[in-house]
Amino acid sequence: MKLNTPLRLLAAFSLAGASFFAQAASDVTVAYQTTVDPAKVAQADGAYEKATDAKINWRKFDNGSDIIAAIASGDVQIAYLGSSPLTAAITRHVPVETFLIATQIGDAEALVARDGSGINTPQDLIGKKVAVPFVSTGHYSLLSALKHWNIDPSKVTILNLAPPAIVAAWKRGDIDATYVWDPALGAAKENGKVLITSGELGKLGAPTFDAWIVRKDYAAKHPEVVKEFATVTLDAYADYRKDPKAWIANQSNIDKIAKLSGAKASDIPGLLQGNVYPLAAEQKQLLSAPTSKALADTAAFLKDEGKVDAVLPDYAPSVNASFITQ
């Protein structure tokens, strides 16, 4: 049957509308942080958009607590988050799951004492002002370090500052030390000395990691987007780990990371080499008992410190390895 003009227009409009809503459904807001990692190159190149065929709204955040608020409200669907704020979020029943371990943190986070602060040994931290973003991996690591050194946290003035505020306070001389990541870490190192790194703390029994997480409702509706997102990230890691020296020697890679992270180009090689970026085969092993145990251990620590009210009986439901393909 031949449709008259108004009906043809209505049919065309309906088809266009259906197509629009089908595409809009896969649009996604992704929260990222100023960490240094090889996947920043893929982000700069638009590789995620090409692989997922989704319109991605990249939003930069300075700390994990702000990301948790955004993902809990539904404003963000996929996010890059440290293990400490992730643990706090899961414990508070934010509906997320970890689908990829972004990095096992090494020298990219550290406790730095400012020159002239009088801090020469860990015990000198007593009575000093130490800045750190609360409920971050840096915060967890700082408290772990103080516990290792048998220092009562109440004897240290611990200030809750976001990384940009830490840089400003550091330059003014308002703080004596900080536990933070780049670019604030690089700024602190200019006239400060490292007391301990997250890599060293990991060997002492307090490992930290960064992860890519996703809202469970979004993952259930768009598993293909999450799977392609993970694939792009792991391809970037594989490209880097195939020949790290050659990868770092490519100035274009360094420039792209510097633009998205704010880190100094000269610091990026060392920061990259200070972390571990797990490949697909390693992810399969990590995204099981090791990650669930790390979350549970972190939750127990946070509860002891009064940062969460309780520890869940099982953290495995918040870890999902199904989006990782070999």
Tab-separated table of C-alpha atoms in Angstrom:
chain	number	residue	atom	x	y	z
A	1	MET	CA	0.000	0.000	0.000
A	2	LYS	CA	1.369	3.391	-0.931
A	3	LEU	CA	1.502	5.813	1.965
A	4	ASN	CA	0.385	9.380	1.494
A	5	THR	CA	2.942	12.117	2.078
A	6	PRO	CA	2.113	12.860	5.754
A	7	LEU	CA	2.225	9.154	6.600
A	8	ARG	CA	5.509	8.684	4.744
A	9	LEU	CA	7.005	11.593	6.684
A	10	LEU	CA	5.701	10.185	9.949
A	11	ALA	CA	7.138	6.749	9.153
A	12	ALA	CA	10.503	8.276	8.233
A	13	PHE	CA	10.499	10.351	11.408
A	14	SER	CA	9.665	7.287	13.501
A	15	LEU	CA	12.519	5.302	11.970
A	16	ALA	CA	14.928	8.180	12.509
A	17	GLY	CA	13.738	8.534	16.070
A	18	ALA	CA	14.205	4.840	16.719
A	19	SER	CA	17.724	5.032	15.316
A	20	PHE	CA	18.513	8.070	17.463
A	21	PHE	CA	17.357	6.416	20.673
A	22	ALA	CA	19.192	3.192	19.803
A	23	GLN	CA	22.421	5.149	19.472
A	24	ALA	CA	21.761	7.330	22.498
A	25	ALA	CA	21.292	4.223	24.607
A	26	SER	CA	24.949	3.285	24.101
A	27	ASP	CA	26.283	6.763	24.849
A	28	VAL	CA	28.394	6.702	27.990
A	29	THR	CA	30.070	9.092	30.413
A	30	VAL	CA	33.499	7.915	31.509
A	31	ALA	CA	35.305	9.300	34.545
A	32	TYR	CA	39.090	9.361	34.292
A	33	GLN	CA	41.866	10.640	36.535
A	34	THR	CA	45.253	12.247	35.974
A	35	THR	CA	47.160	9.006	36.391
A	36	VAL	CA	49.962	8.064	34.011
A	37	ASP	CA	49.289	4.901	32.016
A	38	PRO	CA	49.667	3.647	28.410
A	39	ALA	CA	45.903	3.685	27.762
A	40	LYS	CA	45.947	7.497	27.858
A	41	VAL	CA	47.344	7.258	24.305
A	42	ALA	CA	44.315	5.253	23.180
A	43	GLN	CA	42.095	7.830	24.856
A	44	ALA	CA	43.843	10.692	23.053
A	45	ASP	CA	43.600	8.845	19.722
A	46	GLY	CA	39.850	8.251	20.006
A	47	ALA	CA	40.376	4.478	19.971
A	48	TYR	CA	37.656	3.874	22.548
A	49	GLU	CA	35.031	5.644	20.465
A	50	LYS	CA	36.009	3.711	17.357
A	51	ALA	CA	35.910	0.329	19.079
A	52	THR	CA	32.701	0.815	21.088
A	53	ASP	CA	30.826	2.806	18.430
A	54	ALA	CA	29.547	4.912	21.320
A	55	LYS	CA	29.639	8.623	21.966
A	56	ILE	CA	31.913	8.953	24.987
A	57	ASN	CA	31.810	11.946	27.301
A	58	TRP	CA	35.178	11.923	29.081
A	59	ARG	CA	35.089	13.696	32.456
A	60	LYS	CA	38.248	14.386	34.422
A	61	PHE	CA	38.149	13.999	38.204
A	62	ASP	CA	40.797	14.793	40.800
A	63	ASN	CA	39.846	12.144	43.359
A	64	GLY	CA	37.894	8.950	43.877
A	65	SER	CA	35.301	10.281	46.324
A	66	ASP	CA	33.936	12.679	43.700
A	67	ILE	CA	33.816	9.834	41.167
A	68	ILE	CA	31.856	7.630	43.562
A	69	ALA	CA	29.302	10.394	44.081
A	70	ALA	CA	28.936	10.796	40.306
A	71	ILE	CA	28.629	7.095	39.572
A	72	ALA	CA	26.215	6.556	42.477
A	73	SER	CA	23.944	9.274	41.084
A	74	GLY	CA	24.044	7.708	37.612
A	75	ASP	CA	25.847	10.671	36.024
A	76	VAL	CA	28.837	8.410	35.245
A	77	GLN	CA	28.642	4.839	33.936
A	78	ILE	CA	32.304	3.782	33.620
A	79	ALA	CA	35.074	5.059	35.868
A	80	TYR	CA	38.752	4.775	36.768
A	81	LEU	CA	39.092	4.369	40.514
A	82	GLY	CA	41.632	3.444	43.157
A	83	SER	CA	41.179	0.345	45.302
A	84	SER	CA	40.461	2.254	48.512
A	85	PRO	CA	37.548	4.417	47.281
A	86	LEU	CA	36.317	1.436	45.268
A	87	THR	CA	36.215	-0.681	48.424
A	88	ALA	CA	34.357	2.062	50.288
A	89	ALA	CA	31.831	2.342	47.448
A	90	ILE	CA	31.151	-1.393	47.267
A	91	THR	CA	30.862	-1.597	51.043
A	92	ARG	CA	28.270	1.189	50.920
A	93	HIS	CA	26.340	-0.779	48.275
A	94	VAL	CA	27.024	1.456	45.277
A	95	PRO	CA	25.968	-0.812	42.341
A	96	VAL	CA	29.310	-1.210	40.559
A	97	GLU	CA	31.619	-4.014	39.501
A	98	THR	CA	35.307	-4.121	38.670
A	99	PHE	CA	35.884	-5.329	35.117
A	100	LEU	CA	39.597	-4.566	34.648
A	101	ILE	CA	42.644	-3.954	36.843
A	102	ALA	CA	44.102	-0.767	35.407
A	103	THR	CA	47.393	-0.820	37.257
A	104	GLN	CA	49.111	-2.322	40.255
A	105	ILE	CA	50.473	0.843	41.851
A	106	GLY	CA	54.203	1.149	42.386
A	107	ASP	CA	56.231	4.364	42.443
A	108	ALA	CA	53.423	6.416	40.889
A	109	GLU	CA	52.104	7.242	44.371
A	110	ALA	CA	54.360	8.222	47.244
A	111	LEU	CA	54.728	10.030	50.542
A	112	VAL	CA	56.907	13.099	50.030
A	113	ALA	CA	58.292	15.396	52.748
A	114	ARG	CA	58.935	19.022	51.830
A	115	ASP	CA	62.526	20.293	52.072
A	116	GLY	CA	62.940	22.412	55.178
A	117	SER	CA	59.979	20.776	56.951
A	118	GLY	CA	62.221	19.060	59.459
A	119	ILE	CA	61.043	15.626	58.364
A	120	ASN	CA	64.076	13.396	57.941
A	121	THR	CA	62.707	10.139	59.359
A	122	PRO	CA	59.174	8.724	59.605
A	123	GLN	CA	59.000	9.618	63.306
A	124	ASP	CA	59.468	13.274	62.351
A	125	LEU	CA	55.950	13.180	60.869
A	126	ILE	CA	54.537	13.493	64.393
A	127	GLY	CA	53.101	16.977	64.844
A	128	LYS	CA	53.411	17.786	61.115
A	129	LYS	CA	50.762	18.599	58.499
A	130	VAL	CA	50.313	15.896	55.868
A	131	ALA	CA	47.864	16.408	52.998
A	132	VAL	CA	46.094	13.587	51.146
A	133	PRO	CA	42.744	13.146	49.374
A	134	PHE	CA	40.603	11.244	51.878
A	135	VAL	CA	39.345	7.732	51.020
A	136	SER	CA	41.888	7.522	48.187
A	137	THR	CA	44.588	4.927	47.579
A	138	GLY	CA	47.020	7.573	48.863
A	139	HIS	CA	45.016	7.901	52.072
A	140	TYR	CA	44.965	4.127	52.562
A	141	SER	CA	48.704	3.973	51.884
A	142	LEU	CA	49.462	6.854	54.269
A	143	LEU	CA	47.556	5.176	57.107
A	144	SER	CA	49.241	1.857	56.269
A	145	ALA	CA	52.663	3.514	56.401
A	146	LEU	CA	51.928	5.138	59.769
A	147	LYS	CA	50.760	1.773	61.111
A	148	HIS	CA	53.946	0.118	59.823
A	149	TRP	CA	56.025	2.783	61.583
A	150	ASN	CA	53.966	2.478	64.798
A	151	ILE	CA	52.874	6.102	64.551
A	152	ASP	CA	49.469	7.024	65.968
A	153	PRO	CA	47.586	8.880	63.152
A	154	SER	CA	46.059	11.191	65.776
A	155	LYS	CA	49.546	12.566	66.409
A	156	VAL	CA	49.792	13.677	62.761
A	157	THR	CA	47.670	16.478	61.338
A	158	ILE	CA	46.184	14.785	58.282
A	159	LEU	CA	44.451	17.237	55.941
A	160	ASN	CA	41.869	16.293	53.325
A	161	LEU	CA	42.907	18.112	50.139
A	162	ALA	CA	42.342	17.356	46.449
A	163	PRO	CA	45.521	17.163	44.313
A	164	PRO	CA	45.218	20.708	42.860
A	165	ALA	CA	44.783	22.103	46.370
A	166	ILE	CA	47.790	20.068	47.529
A	167	VAL	CA	49.959	21.684	44.861
A	168	ALA	CA	48.825	25.164	45.924
A	169	ALA	CA	49.343	24.418	49.621
A	170	TRP	CA	52.751	22.900	48.892
A	171	LYS	CA	53.906	25.987	47.020
A	172	ARG	CA	52.705	28.251	49.849
A	173	GLY	CA	54.510	26.111	52.421
A	174	ASP	CA	51.244	25.372	54.259
A	175	ILE	CA	51.878	21.622	54.460
A	176	ASP	CA	54.908	19.580	55.461
A	177	ALA	CA	54.262	16.394	53.491
A	178	THR	CA	51.805	14.766	51.110
A	179	TYR	CA	50.819	11.319	49.890
A	180	VAL	CA	49.643	11.799	46.329
A	181	TRP	CA	49.967	10.939	42.645
A	182	ASP	CA	50.882	12.942	39.550
A	183	PRO	CA	50.856	15.721	38.586
A	184	ALA	CA	50.865	16.791	42.257
A	185	LEU	CA	53.511	14.153	43.040
A	186	GLY	CA	55.880	15.636	40.465
A	187	ALA	CA	55.398	19.117	41.917
A	188	ALA	CA	56.162	17.851	45.421
A	189	LYS	CA	59.283	16.014	44.299
A	190	GLU	CA	60.784	19.257	42.970
A	191	ASN	CA	61.632	20.358	46.487
A	192	GLY	CA	60.882	17.304	48.568
A	193	LYS	CA	62.107	13.788	49.262
A	194	VAL	CA	60.259	10.496	49.054
A	195	LEU	CA	59.813	8.677	52.367
A	196	ILE	CA	58.030	5.626	50.964
A	197	THR	CA	56.238	4.574	47.770
A	198	SER	CA	53.095	2.508	47.268
A	199	GLY	CA	55.228	-0.155	45.625
A	200	GLU	CA	57.297	-0.496	48.787
A	201	LEU	CA	54.152	-0.594	50.908
A	202	GLY	CA	52.770	-3.336	48.674
A	203	LYS	CA	55.753	-5.498	49.573
A	204	LEU	CA	55.031	-4.788	53.234
A	205	GLY	CA	51.500	-6.160	52.878
A	206	ALA	CA	49.458	-3.121	51.850
A	207	PRO	CA	49.148	-3.298	48.050
A	208	THR	CA	47.008	-0.821	46.153
A	209	PHE	CA	45.672	-0.861	42.623
A	210	ASP	CA	43.586	1.190	40.235
A	211	ALA	CA	40.633	-0.359	38.448
A	212	TRP	CA	38.110	0.304	35.724
A	213	ILE	CA	34.607	-0.122	37.114
A	214	VAL	CA	31.134	0.043	35.598
A	215	ARG	CA	27.625	0.498	36.901
A	216	LYS	CA	25.964	-2.920	36.949
A	217	ASP	CA	22.823	-1.662	35.205
A	218	TYR	CA	24.835	-0.197	32.318
A	219	ALA	CA	26.957	-3.340	31.973
A	220	ALA	CA	23.836	-5.511	31.826
A	221	LYS	CA	22.357	-3.399	29.013
A	222	HIS	CA	25.566	-2.770	27.061
A	223	PRO	CA	28.032	-5.619	27.697
A	224	GLU	CA	29.540	-5.119	24.220
A	225	VAL	CA	30.582	-1.554	25.098
A	226	VAL	CA	32.275	-2.700	28.303
A	227	LYS	CA	33.999	-5.574	26.506
A	228	GLU	CA	35.360	-3.322	23.744
A	229	PHE	CA	36.439	-0.738	26.330
A	230	ALA	CA	38.437	-3.420	28.130
A	231	THR	CA	39.926	-4.669	24.852
A	232	VAL	CA	41.177	-1.215	23.839
A	233	THR	CA	42.787	-0.762	27.268
A	234	LEU	CA	44.487	-4.151	27.176
A	235	ASP	CA	45.705	-3.593	23.613
A	236	ALA	CA	47.359	-0.376	24.818
A	237	TYR	CA	49.002	-2.273	27.680
A	238	ALA	CA	50.204	-5.023	25.352
A	239	ASP	CA	51.667	-2.459	22.969
A	240	TYR	CA	53.579	-0.849	25.837
A	241	ARG	CA	54.785	-4.068	27.439
A	242	LYS	CA	55.967	-5.539	24.139
A	243	ASP	CA	58.897	-3.086	24.172
A	244	PRO	CA	58.658	-0.436	26.929
A	245	LYS	CA	61.874	1.343	25.917
A	246	ALA	CA	60.800	1.736	22.297
A	247	TRP	CA	57.298	2.790	23.391
A	248	ILE	CA	58.686	5.467	25.698
A	249	ALA	CA	61.134	6.620	23.019
A	250	ASN	CA	58.139	7.575	20.857
A	251	GLN	CA	57.682	11.208	21.879
A	252	SER	CA	54.124	11.231	20.584
A	253	ASN	CA	53.132	8.715	23.262
A	254	ILE	CA	54.693	10.822	25.994
A	255	ASP	CA	53.066	14.037	24.733
A	256	LYS	CA	49.598	12.476	24.685
A	257	ILE	CA	49.964	11.189	28.251
A	258	ALA	CA	51.292	14.557	29.411
A	259	LYS	CA	48.301	16.355	27.912
A	260	LEU	CA	45.720	14.150	29.627
A	261	SER	CA	47.530	13.635	32.938
A	262	GLY	CA	49.198	16.989	33.494
A	263	ALA	CA	52.419	15.196	34.426
A	264	LYS	CA	55.747	16.548	33.228
A	265	ALA	CA	56.969	14.788	30.101
A	266	SER	CA	60.331	14.160	31.768
A	267	ASP	CA	58.642	12.337	34.689
A	268	ILE	CA	56.420	10.083	32.595
A	269	PRO	CA	58.988	7.358	31.707
A	270	GLY	CA	59.792	6.765	35.371
A	271	LEU	CA	56.122	6.758	36.368
A	272	LEU	CA	55.234	4.252	33.661
A	273	GLN	CA	58.027	1.943	34.723
A	274	GLY	CA	56.967	2.264	38.371
A	275	ASN	CA	53.627	0.499	37.829
A	276	VAL	CA	52.463	-2.850	36.465
A	277	TYR	CA	49.838	-2.938	33.697
A	278	PRO	CA	48.323	-6.459	33.656
A	279	LEU	CA	47.676	-8.134	30.315
A	280	ALA	CA	44.581	-10.170	29.409
A	281	ALA	CA	45.889	-13.504	30.715
A	282	GLU	CA	46.956	-11.849	33.972
A	283	GLN	CA	43.590	-10.095	34.286
A	284	LYS	CA	41.770	-13.421	34.281
A	285	GLN	CA	43.779	-14.513	37.295
A	286	LEU	CA	43.596	-11.166	39.098
A	287	LEU	CA	39.848	-10.701	38.604
A	288	SER	CA	39.023	-13.591	40.882
A	289	ALA	CA	40.202	-14.417	44.384
A	290	PRO	CA	43.135	-11.922	44.497
A	291	THR	CA	40.982	-8.853	43.837
A	292	SER	CA	38.132	-10.023	46.071
A	293	LYS	CA	40.627	-10.648	48.885
A	294	ALA	CA	42.329	-7.280	48.359
A	295	LEU	CA	38.951	-5.530	48.578
A	296	ALA	CA	38.036	-7.447	51.724
A	297	ASP	CA	41.409	-6.690	53.344
A	298	THR	CA	41.091	-3.012	52.434
A	299	ALA	CA	37.558	-2.926	53.837
A	300	ALA	CA	38.764	-4.431	57.128
A	301	PHE	CA	41.461	-1.775	57.333
A	302	LEU	CA	39.000	1.032	56.528
A	303	LYS	CA	36.631	-0.264	59.205
A	304	ASP	CA	39.420	-0.270	61.788
A	305	GLU	CA	40.133	3.330	60.812
A	306	GLY	CA	36.454	4.276	61.066
A	307	LYS	CA	36.110	5.026	57.346
A	308	VAL	CA	33.352	2.431	56.763
A	309	ASP	CA	30.806	1.019	59.192
A	310	ALA	CA	31.017	-2.646	58.265
A	311	VAL	CA	32.713	-5.225	56.044
A	312	LEU	CA	30.673	-7.197	53.526
A	313	PRO	CA	30.727	-11.000	53.867
A	314	ASP	CA	31.814	-11.380	50.227
A	315	TYR	CA	33.286	-8.955	47.669
A	316	ALA	CA	33.309	-11.431	44.767
A	317	PRO	CA	29.934	-10.227	43.364
A	318	SER	CA	31.571	-6.872	42.657
A	319	VAL	CA	34.333	-8.375	40.497
A	320	ASN	CA	33.527	-9.522	36.960
A	321	ALA	CA	36.096	-11.045	34.594
A	322	SER	CA	33.581	-11.860	31.842
A	323	PHE	CA	34.420	-8.750	29.809
A	324	ILE	CA	38.064	-9.771	29.343
A	325	THR	CA	38.815	-11.593	26.091
A	326	GLN	CA	42.164	-13.182	25.297
